[in-house]
Coordinates of C-alpha atoms and ligand atoms in Angstrom, one line a residue:
X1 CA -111.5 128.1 -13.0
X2 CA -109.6 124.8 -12.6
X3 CA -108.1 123.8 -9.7
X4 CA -104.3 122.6 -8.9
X5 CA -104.7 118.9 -9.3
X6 CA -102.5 117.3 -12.3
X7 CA -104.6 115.2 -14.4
X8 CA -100.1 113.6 -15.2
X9 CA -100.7 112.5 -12.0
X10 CA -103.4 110.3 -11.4
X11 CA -103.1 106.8 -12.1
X12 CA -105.5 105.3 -13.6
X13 CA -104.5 101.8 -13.7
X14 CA -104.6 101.8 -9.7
X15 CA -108.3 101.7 -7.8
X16 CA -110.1 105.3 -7.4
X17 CA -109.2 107.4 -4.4
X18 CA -111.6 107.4 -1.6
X19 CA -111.3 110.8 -0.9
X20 CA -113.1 114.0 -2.7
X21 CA -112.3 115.7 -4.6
X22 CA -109.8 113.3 -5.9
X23 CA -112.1 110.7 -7.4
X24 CA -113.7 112.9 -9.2
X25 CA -110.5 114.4 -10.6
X26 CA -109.7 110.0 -11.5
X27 CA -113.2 109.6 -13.0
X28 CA -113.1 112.3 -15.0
X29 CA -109.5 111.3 -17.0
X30 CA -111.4 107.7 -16.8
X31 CA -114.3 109.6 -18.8
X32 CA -111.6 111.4 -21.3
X33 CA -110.6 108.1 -22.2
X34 CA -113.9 107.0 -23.3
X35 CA -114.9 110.2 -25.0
X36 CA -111.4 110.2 -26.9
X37 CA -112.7 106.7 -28.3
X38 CA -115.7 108.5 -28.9
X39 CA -114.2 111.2 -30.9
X40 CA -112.6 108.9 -33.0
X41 CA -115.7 107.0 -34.3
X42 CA -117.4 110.1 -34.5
X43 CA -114.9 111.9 -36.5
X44 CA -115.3 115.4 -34.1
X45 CA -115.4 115.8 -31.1
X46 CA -119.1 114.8 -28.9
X47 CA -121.3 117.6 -28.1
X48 CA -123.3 118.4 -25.2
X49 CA -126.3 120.4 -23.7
X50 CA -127.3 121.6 -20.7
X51 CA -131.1 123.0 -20.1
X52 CA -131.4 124.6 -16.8
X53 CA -134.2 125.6 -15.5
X54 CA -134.7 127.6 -11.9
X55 CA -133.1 129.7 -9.4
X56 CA -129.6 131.2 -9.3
X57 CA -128.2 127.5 -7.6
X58 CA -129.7 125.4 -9.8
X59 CA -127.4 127.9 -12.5
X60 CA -124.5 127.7 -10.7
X61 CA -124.5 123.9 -10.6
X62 CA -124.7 124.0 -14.2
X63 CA -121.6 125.6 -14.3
X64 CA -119.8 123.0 -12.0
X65 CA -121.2 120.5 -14.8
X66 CA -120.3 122.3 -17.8
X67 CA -116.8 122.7 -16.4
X68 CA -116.3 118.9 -16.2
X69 CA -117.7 117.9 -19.6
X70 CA -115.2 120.0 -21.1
X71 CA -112.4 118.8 -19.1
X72 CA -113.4 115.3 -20.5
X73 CA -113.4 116.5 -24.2
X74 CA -117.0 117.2 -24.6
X75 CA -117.6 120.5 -26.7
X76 CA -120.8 122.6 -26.1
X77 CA -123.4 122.8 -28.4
X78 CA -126.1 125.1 -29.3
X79 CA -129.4 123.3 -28.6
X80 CA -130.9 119.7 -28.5
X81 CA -129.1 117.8 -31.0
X82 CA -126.2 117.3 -29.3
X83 CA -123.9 113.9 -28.1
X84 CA -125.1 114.3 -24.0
X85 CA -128.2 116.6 -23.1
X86 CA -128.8 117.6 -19.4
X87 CA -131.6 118.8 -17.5
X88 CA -131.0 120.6 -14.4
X89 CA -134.8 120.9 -13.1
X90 CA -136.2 123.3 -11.1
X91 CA -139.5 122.0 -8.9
X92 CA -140.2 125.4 -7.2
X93 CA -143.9 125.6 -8.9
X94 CA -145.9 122.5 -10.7
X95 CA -145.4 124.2 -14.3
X96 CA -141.3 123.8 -14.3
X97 CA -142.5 120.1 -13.9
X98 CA -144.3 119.7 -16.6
X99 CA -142.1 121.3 -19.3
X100 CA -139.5 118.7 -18.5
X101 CA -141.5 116.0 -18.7
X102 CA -142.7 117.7 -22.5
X103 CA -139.1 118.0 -23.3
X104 CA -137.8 114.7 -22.2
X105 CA -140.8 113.7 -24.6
X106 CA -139.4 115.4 -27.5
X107 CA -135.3 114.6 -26.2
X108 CA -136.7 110.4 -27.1
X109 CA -137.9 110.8 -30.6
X110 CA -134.3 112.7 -30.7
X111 CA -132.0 109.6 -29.4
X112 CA -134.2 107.4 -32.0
X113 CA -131.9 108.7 -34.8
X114 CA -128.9 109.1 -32.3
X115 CA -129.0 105.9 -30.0
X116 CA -125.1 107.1 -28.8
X117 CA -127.1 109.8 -27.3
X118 CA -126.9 109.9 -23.1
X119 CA -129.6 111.6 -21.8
X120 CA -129.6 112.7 -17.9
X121 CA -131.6 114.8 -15.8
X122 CA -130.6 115.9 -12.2
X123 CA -131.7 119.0 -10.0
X124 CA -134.6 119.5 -7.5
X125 CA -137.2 117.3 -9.1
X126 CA -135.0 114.6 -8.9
X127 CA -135.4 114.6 -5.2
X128 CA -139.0 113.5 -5.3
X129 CA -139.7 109.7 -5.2
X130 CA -142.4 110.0 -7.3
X131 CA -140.7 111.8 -10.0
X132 CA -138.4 108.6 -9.4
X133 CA -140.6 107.0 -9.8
X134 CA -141.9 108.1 -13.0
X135 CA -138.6 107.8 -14.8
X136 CA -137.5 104.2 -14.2
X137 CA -141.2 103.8 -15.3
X138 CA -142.4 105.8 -18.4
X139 CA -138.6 107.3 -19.1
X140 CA -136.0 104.1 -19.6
X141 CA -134.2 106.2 -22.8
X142 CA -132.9 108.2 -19.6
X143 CA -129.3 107.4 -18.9
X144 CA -128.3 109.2 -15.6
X145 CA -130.3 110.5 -12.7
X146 CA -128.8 112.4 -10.1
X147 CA -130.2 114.7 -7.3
X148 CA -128.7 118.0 -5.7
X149 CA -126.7 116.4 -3.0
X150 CA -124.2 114.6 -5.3
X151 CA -123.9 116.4 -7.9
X152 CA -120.1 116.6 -6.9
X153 CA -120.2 112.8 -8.3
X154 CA -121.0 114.0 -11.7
X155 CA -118.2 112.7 -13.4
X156 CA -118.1 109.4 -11.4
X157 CA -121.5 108.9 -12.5
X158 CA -121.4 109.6 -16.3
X159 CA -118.3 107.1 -16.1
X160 CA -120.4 104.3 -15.0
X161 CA -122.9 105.0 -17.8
X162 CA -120.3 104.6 -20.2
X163 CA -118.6 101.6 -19.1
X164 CA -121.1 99.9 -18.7
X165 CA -124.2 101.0 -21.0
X166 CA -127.2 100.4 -17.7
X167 CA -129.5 103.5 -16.6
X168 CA -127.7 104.9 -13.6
X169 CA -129.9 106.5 -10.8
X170 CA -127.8 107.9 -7.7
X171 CA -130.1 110.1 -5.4
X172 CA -129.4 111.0 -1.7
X173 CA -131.9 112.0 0.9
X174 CA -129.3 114.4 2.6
X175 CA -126.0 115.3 1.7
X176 CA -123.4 114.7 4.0
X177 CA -120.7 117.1 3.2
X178 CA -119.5 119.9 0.9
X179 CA -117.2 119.1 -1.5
X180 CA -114.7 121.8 -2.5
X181 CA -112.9 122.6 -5.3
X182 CA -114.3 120.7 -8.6
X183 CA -114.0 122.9 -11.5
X184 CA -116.2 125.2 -12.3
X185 CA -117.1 126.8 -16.0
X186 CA -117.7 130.1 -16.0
X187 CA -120.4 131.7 -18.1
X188 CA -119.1 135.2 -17.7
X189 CA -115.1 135.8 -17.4
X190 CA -115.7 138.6 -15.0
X191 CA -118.6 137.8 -12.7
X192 CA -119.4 134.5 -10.6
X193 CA -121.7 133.3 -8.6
X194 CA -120.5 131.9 -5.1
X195 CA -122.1 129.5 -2.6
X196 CA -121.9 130.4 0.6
X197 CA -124.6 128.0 1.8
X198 CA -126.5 125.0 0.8
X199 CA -130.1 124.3 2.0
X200 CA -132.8 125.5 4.0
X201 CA -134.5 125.6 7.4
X202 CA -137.2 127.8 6.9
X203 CA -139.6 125.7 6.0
X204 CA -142.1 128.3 4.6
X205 CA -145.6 125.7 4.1
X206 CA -146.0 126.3 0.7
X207 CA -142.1 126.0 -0.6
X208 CA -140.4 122.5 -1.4
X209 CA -137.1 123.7 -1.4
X210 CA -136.1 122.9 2.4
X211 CA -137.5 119.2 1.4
X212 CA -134.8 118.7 -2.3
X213 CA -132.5 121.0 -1.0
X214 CA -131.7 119.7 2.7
X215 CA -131.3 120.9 5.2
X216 CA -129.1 124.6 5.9
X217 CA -125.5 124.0 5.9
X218 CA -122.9 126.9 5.6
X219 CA -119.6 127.0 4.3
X220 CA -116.6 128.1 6.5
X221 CA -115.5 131.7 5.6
X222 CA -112.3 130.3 5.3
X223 CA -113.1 128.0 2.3
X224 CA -115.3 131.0 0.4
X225 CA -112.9 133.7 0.6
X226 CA -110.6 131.6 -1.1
X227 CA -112.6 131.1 -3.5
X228 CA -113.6 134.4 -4.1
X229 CA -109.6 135.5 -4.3
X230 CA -108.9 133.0 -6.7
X231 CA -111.7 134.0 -8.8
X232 CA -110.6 137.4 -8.7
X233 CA -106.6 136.3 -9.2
X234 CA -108.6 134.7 -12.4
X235 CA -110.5 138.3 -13.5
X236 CA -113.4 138.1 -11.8
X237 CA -114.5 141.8 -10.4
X238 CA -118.1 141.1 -9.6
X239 CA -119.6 138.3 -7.2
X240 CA -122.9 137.2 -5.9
X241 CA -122.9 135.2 -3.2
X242 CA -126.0 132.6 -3.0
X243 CA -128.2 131.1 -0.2
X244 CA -131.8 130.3 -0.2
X245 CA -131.3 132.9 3.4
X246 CA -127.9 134.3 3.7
X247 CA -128.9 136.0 6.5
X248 CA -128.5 133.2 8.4
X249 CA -125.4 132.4 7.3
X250 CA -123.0 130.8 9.6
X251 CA -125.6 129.4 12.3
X252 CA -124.4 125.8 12.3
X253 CA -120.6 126.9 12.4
X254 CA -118.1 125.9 14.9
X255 CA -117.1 129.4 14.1
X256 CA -118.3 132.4 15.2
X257 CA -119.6 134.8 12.2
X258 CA -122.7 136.2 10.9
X259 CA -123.5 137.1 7.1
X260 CA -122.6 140.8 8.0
X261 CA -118.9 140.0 9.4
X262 CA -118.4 137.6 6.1
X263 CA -119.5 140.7 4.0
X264 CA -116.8 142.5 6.0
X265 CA -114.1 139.9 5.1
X266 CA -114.6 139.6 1.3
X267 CA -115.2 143.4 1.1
X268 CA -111.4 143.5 1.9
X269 CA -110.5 141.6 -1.3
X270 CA -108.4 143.7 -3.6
X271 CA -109.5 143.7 -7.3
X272 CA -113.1 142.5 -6.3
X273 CA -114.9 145.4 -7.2
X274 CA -119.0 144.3 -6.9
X275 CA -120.8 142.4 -4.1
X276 CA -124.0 140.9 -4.7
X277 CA -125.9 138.5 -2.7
X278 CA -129.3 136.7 -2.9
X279 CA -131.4 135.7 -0.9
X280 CA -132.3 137.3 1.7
X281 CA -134.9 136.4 3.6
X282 CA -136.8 139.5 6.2
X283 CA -136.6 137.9 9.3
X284 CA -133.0 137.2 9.8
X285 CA -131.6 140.7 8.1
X286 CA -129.8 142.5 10.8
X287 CA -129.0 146.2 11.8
X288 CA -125.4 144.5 11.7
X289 CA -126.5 144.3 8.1
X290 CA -127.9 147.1 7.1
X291 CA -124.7 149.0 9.0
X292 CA -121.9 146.9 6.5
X293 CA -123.6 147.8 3.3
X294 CA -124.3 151.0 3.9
X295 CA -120.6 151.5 5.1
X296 CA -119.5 149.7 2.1
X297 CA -118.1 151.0 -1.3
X298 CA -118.7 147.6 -3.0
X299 CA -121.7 145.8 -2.1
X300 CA -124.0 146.9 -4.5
X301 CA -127.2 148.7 -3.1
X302 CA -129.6 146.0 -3.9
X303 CA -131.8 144.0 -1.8
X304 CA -133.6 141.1 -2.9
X305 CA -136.6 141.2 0.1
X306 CA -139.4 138.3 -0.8
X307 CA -142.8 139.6 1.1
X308 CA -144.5 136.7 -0.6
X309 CA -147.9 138.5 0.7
X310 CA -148.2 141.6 2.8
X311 CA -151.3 140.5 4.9
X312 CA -150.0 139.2 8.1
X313 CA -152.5 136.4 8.4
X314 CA -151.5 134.9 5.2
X315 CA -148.2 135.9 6.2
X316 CA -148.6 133.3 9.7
X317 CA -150.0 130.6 7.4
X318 CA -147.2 130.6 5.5
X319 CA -144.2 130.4 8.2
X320 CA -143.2 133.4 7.3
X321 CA -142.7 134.7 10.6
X322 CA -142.5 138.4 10.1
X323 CA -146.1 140.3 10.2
X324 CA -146.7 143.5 7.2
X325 CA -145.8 145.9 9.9
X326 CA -142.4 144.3 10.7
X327 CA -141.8 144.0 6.8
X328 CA -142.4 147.8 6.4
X329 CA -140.5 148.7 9.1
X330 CA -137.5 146.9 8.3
X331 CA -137.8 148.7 4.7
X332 CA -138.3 152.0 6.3
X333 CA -134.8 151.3 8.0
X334 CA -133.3 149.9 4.9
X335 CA -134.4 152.9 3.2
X336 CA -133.2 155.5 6.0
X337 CA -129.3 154.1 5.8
X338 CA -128.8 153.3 2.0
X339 CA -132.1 156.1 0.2
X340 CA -130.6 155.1 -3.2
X341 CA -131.5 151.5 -2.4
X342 CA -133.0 149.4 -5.0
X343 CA -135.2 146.6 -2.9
X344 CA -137.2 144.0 -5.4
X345 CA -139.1 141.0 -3.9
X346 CA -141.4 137.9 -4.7
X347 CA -145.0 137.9 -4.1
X348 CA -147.6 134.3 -4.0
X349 CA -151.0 135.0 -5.2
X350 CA -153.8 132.7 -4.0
X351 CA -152.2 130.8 -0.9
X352 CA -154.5 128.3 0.4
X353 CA -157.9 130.7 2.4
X354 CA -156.2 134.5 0.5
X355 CA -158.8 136.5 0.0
X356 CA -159.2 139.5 -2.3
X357 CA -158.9 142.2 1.1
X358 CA -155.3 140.0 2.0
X359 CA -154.0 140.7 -2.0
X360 CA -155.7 144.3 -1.2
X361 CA -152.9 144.3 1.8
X362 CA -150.1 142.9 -0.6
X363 CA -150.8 145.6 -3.0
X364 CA -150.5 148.5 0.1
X365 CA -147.2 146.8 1.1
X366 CA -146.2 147.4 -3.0
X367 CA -147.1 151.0 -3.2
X368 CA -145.6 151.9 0.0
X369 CA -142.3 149.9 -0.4
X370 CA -141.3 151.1 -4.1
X371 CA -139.9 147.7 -5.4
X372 CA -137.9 148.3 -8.3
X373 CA -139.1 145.0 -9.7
X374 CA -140.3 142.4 -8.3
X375 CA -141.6 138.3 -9.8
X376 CA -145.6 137.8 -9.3
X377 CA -146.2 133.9 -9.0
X378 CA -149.4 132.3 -8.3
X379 CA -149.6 129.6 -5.7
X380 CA -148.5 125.9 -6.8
X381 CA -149.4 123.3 -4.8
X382 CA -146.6 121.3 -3.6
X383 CA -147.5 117.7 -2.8
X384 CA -145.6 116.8 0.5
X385 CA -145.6 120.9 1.8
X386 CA -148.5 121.9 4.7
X387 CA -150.0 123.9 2.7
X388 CA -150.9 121.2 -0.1
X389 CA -153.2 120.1 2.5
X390 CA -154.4 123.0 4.1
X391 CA -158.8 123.7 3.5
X392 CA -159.3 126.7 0.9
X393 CA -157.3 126.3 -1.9
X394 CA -158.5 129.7 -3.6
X395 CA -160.4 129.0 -7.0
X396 CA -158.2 129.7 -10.6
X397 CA -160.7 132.5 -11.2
X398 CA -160.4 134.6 -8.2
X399 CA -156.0 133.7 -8.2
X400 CA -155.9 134.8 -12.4
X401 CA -158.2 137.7 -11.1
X402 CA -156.2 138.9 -8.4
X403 CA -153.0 138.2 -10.1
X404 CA -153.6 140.6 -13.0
X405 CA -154.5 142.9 -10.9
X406 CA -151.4 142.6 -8.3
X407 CA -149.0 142.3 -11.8
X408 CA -150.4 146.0 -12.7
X409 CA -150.0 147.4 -9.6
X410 CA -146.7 146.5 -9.6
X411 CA -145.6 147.3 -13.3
X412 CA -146.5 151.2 -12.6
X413 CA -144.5 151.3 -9.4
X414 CA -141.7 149.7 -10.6
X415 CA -141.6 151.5 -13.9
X416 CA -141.7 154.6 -11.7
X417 CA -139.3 153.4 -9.2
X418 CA -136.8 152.1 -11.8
X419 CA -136.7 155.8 -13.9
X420 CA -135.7 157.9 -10.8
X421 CA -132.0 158.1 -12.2
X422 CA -133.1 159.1 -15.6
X423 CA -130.4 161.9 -16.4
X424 CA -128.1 160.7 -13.5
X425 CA -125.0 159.4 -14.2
X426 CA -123.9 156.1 -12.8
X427 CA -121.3 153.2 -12.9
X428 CA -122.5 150.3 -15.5
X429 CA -120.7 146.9 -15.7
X430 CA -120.9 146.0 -19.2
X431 CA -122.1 142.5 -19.7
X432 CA -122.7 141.3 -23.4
X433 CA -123.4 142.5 -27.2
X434 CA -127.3 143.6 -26.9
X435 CA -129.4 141.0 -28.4
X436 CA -131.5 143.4 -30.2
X437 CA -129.6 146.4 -31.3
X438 CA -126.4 146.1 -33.5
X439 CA -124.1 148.0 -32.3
X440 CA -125.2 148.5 -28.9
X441 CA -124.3 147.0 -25.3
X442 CA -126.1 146.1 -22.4
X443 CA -124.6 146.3 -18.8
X444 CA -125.9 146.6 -15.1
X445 CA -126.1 149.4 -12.6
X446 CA -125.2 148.6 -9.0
X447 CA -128.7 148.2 -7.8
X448 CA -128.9 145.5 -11.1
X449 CA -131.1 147.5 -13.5
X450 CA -130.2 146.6 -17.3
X451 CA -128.6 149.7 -19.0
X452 CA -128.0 149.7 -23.1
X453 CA -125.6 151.6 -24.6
X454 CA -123.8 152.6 -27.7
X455 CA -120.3 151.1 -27.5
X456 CA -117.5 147.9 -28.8
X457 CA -117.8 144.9 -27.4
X458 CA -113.5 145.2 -26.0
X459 CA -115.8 146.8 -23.0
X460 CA -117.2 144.0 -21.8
X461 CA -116.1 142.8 -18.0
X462 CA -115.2 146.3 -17.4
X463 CA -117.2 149.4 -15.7
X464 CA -118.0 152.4 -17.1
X465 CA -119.7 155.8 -16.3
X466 CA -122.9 156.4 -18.1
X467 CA -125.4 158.5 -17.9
X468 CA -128.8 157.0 -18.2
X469 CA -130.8 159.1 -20.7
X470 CA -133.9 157.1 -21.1
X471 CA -136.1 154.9 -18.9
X472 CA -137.9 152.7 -20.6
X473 CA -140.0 151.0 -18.3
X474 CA -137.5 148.4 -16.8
X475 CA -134.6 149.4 -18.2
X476 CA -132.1 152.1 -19.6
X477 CA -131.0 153.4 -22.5
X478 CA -127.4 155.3 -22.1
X479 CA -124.5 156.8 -23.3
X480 CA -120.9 156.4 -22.3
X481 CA -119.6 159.4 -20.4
X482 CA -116.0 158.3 -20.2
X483 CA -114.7 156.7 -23.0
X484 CA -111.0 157.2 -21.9
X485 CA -111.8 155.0 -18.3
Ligands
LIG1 N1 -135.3 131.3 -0.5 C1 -136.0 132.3 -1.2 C2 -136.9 131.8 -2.3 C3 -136.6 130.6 -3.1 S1 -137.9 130.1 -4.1 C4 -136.8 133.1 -0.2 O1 -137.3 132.7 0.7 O2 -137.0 134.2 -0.5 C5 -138.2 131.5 -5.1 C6 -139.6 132.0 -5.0 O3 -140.6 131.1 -5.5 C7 -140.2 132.3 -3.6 O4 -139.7 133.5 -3.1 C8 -141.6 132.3 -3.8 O5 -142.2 133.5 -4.1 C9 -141.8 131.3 -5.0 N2 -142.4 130.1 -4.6 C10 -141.9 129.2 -3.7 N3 -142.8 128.1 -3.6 C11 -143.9 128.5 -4.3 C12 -145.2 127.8 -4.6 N4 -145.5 126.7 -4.0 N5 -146.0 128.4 -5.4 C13 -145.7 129.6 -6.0 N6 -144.6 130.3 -5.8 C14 -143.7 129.7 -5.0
LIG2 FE1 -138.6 128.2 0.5 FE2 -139.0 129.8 2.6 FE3 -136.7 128.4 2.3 FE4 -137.2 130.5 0.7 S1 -136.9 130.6 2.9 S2 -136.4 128.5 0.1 S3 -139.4 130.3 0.4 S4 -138.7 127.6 2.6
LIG3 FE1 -136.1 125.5 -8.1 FE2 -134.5 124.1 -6.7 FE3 -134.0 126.6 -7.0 S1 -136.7 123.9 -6.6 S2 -136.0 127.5 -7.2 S3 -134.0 125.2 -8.6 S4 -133.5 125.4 -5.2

């Protein structure tokens, strides 16, 4: 997607604009001229790579990046060796950490044979002093540091490495607005992700995302659903709209909605034919709701529920202010409106003081539930996060323990969950080639199970009817029922 301002237009000989998104558009014809100079000594056109690692936002930015490195001439490339390399880190658990700092490792031996290399690294790690820190220490060979407030200032950013060769390093400790309309790259023509919100004010004490994310700010209906109907003027038919808790979408607007009336609005879209949205979080998700998707013939019957742990005194610890019981209810009311709902979810094993009856209580809350899937971490502690400092942090043996055991419990449930289609025919939005299989495609039922299928690749972006043959654990093989569709 590209937006309507004319790159004929700006002048580039007067100073930038002051307002966004205006400067960026100026900084990033300053940056084509630079990379057209580039080009030239090079003899083709500079590469770049972007690594990200993360949640669905952190994948989403990427696409606002990719979107202006092409615009300024750069070309992508397929791994490491390229002209400009990017990460876009992810500081969610201690172990996402640490393989950025062994690839940045690695990314320094590679500059040593290309010193026109720019290295830059931006994301939620980069909202830590002492990852900061660490950098202007132990990582000069770094060019450009940025956090997730401005990452809008991208192009501004890379501009002032170029002119003027230094180590730029632009954090903010909040962001103090939302900047609209940059361009965005899209890495499938027919689906998109869409913010609706930035942030979070949940502060659940073992999670570091309400302290490099900010705090929860929404955008106005207004600015999404034009978004939305321009991505689906552009061929978009499928959306998920993203939010570390979109049920509370709205709260600190002048305007009077809630996530379930916004669902209402974009419903109304013609052309947009799938709804998705992620995350939400158990104690804001309304009968409001649960009353829109059920009447609703595009948002997809999926919920993404984290329980994190189903024993309600781990549950208090963490913040998470629902108990098991209100958890299980809620599902059992999910379940009554939509019974061919998918629900998945995240679950923490050994928060500080869990003990093997609480993961006993998580595993109850897994076999009554049903998740289709759902991701099994163990506990990383955050520095700067309550729970870092809480007394008990559970031994490695006892969380490996009571992870494996967790993990099986919730392989055979979802495995059963996922094959109660088998022989059912359903609607499959085909996605890509399949990696594995010549021949074959893979696509994604409504409630997001993978389906693979015999079929050419001119189906991609479109939906089909299939009928799902096989379940093979988590996923489906298929035929096409409907070939003239
Ligand atoms: N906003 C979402 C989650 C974002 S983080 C929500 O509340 O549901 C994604 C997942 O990472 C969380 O659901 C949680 O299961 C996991 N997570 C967050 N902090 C963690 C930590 N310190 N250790 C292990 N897992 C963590
Ligand atoms: Fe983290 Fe809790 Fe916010 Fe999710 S809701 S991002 S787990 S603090
Ligand atoms: Fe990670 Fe940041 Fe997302 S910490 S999970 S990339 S919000």
């Amino acid at each position: 997607m590209c937006n309507n301002i004319d790159s004929n237009k700006i002048d580039l000989n007067s100073e930038p604009p002051l307002d966004e998104p205006a400067r960026q558009f100026y900084f990033m014809e300053k940056c084509r001229g630079y990379v057209s100079g580039l080009k030239e000594r090079l003899g083709r056109s500079p590469s770049f790579f972007i690594q990200t690692f993360g949640c669905q936002m952190n994948f989403h930015d990427s696409e606002k990046i990719v979107a202006i490195l092409e615009r300024i001439g750069f070309v992508e490339a397929e791994g490491e060796n390229a002209d400009f390399v990017l990460y876009n880190t992810c500081t969610v658990r201690e172990n996402a950490n640490e393989r950025v700092y062994g690839r940045l490792g690695q990314l320094k031996r590679v500059k040593k044979n290309n010193p026109e290399m720019i290295i830059g690294i931006c994301g939620c790690m980069m909202q830590e002093e002492h990852v900061i820190e660490k950098i202007r220490k132990s990582y000069k060979f770094v060019d450009i540091v940025f956090g997730t407030h401005n990452i809008f200032k991208f192009a501004e950013l890379l501009y002032a490495r170029l002119r003027s060769g230094e180590q730029i390093i632009d954090i903010w400790k909040e962001a103090d607005r939302i900047v609209e309309e940059l361009p965005v790259d899209r890495k499938y023509d027919f689906k998109c992700g869409v913010n609706i919100m930035y942030g979070c004010n949940n502060f659940c004490s073992y999670c570091i995302v309400p302290y490099v994310r900010g705090r929860e700010r929404s955008r106005t209906p207004d600015d999404i659903i034009s978004e939305i109907r321009r991505l689906v003027d552009d061929g978009v038919i499928e959306i998920m709209l993203l939010g570390q808790n979109v049920n509370s979408y709205g709260k600190n607007l002048d305007t009077e909605i809630t996530f379930a009336k916004l669902l209402k609005e974009i419903e109304k879209i013609d052309g947009l034919e799938r709804i998705r949205f992620m995350t939400s979080h158990p104690k804001d998700l309304s009968d409001e709701l649960i009353e829109v998707m059920a009447a609703s013939k595009k948002i997809c019957r999926h919920i993404h529920l984290p329980l994190q742990s189903g024993s309600s005194r781990i549950l208090k610890k963490m913040n998470r202010r629902y108990t098991k019981e209100q958890y299980l209810e809620l599902v059992d009311k999910i379940k009554k409106a939509m019974p061919d709902i998918s629900i998945t979810t995240d679950l923490i094993v050994g928060f500080p003081g869990e003990t093997d009856e609480d993961v006993d209580e998580t595993i109850d809350v897994v076999k009554k539930v049903g998740y289709d899937s759902a991701f099994t971490f163990q506990y990383s502690r955050r520095t700067g996060t309550p729970a870092a400092s809480m007394e008990n942090q559970v031994p490695k043996e006892a969380v490996t323990r009571n992870f494996d055991r967790l993990l099986k419990t919730v392989q055979e449930v979802a495995a059963k969950r996922t094959a109660r289609f088998e022989g059912q025919t359903m609607s499959v939005l085909v996605e890509e080639v399949d990696s594995h299989e010549e021949g074959m495609l893979t696509g994604r039922l409504g409630n997001n199970t993978v389906v693979h299928f015999d079929g050419g690749r001119d189906l991609i972006g479109s939906i089909v009817d299939v009928r799902l043959d096989e379940c093979r654990g988590f996923y489906y093989i298929g035929r096409q029922v409907n070939i003239n569709k």
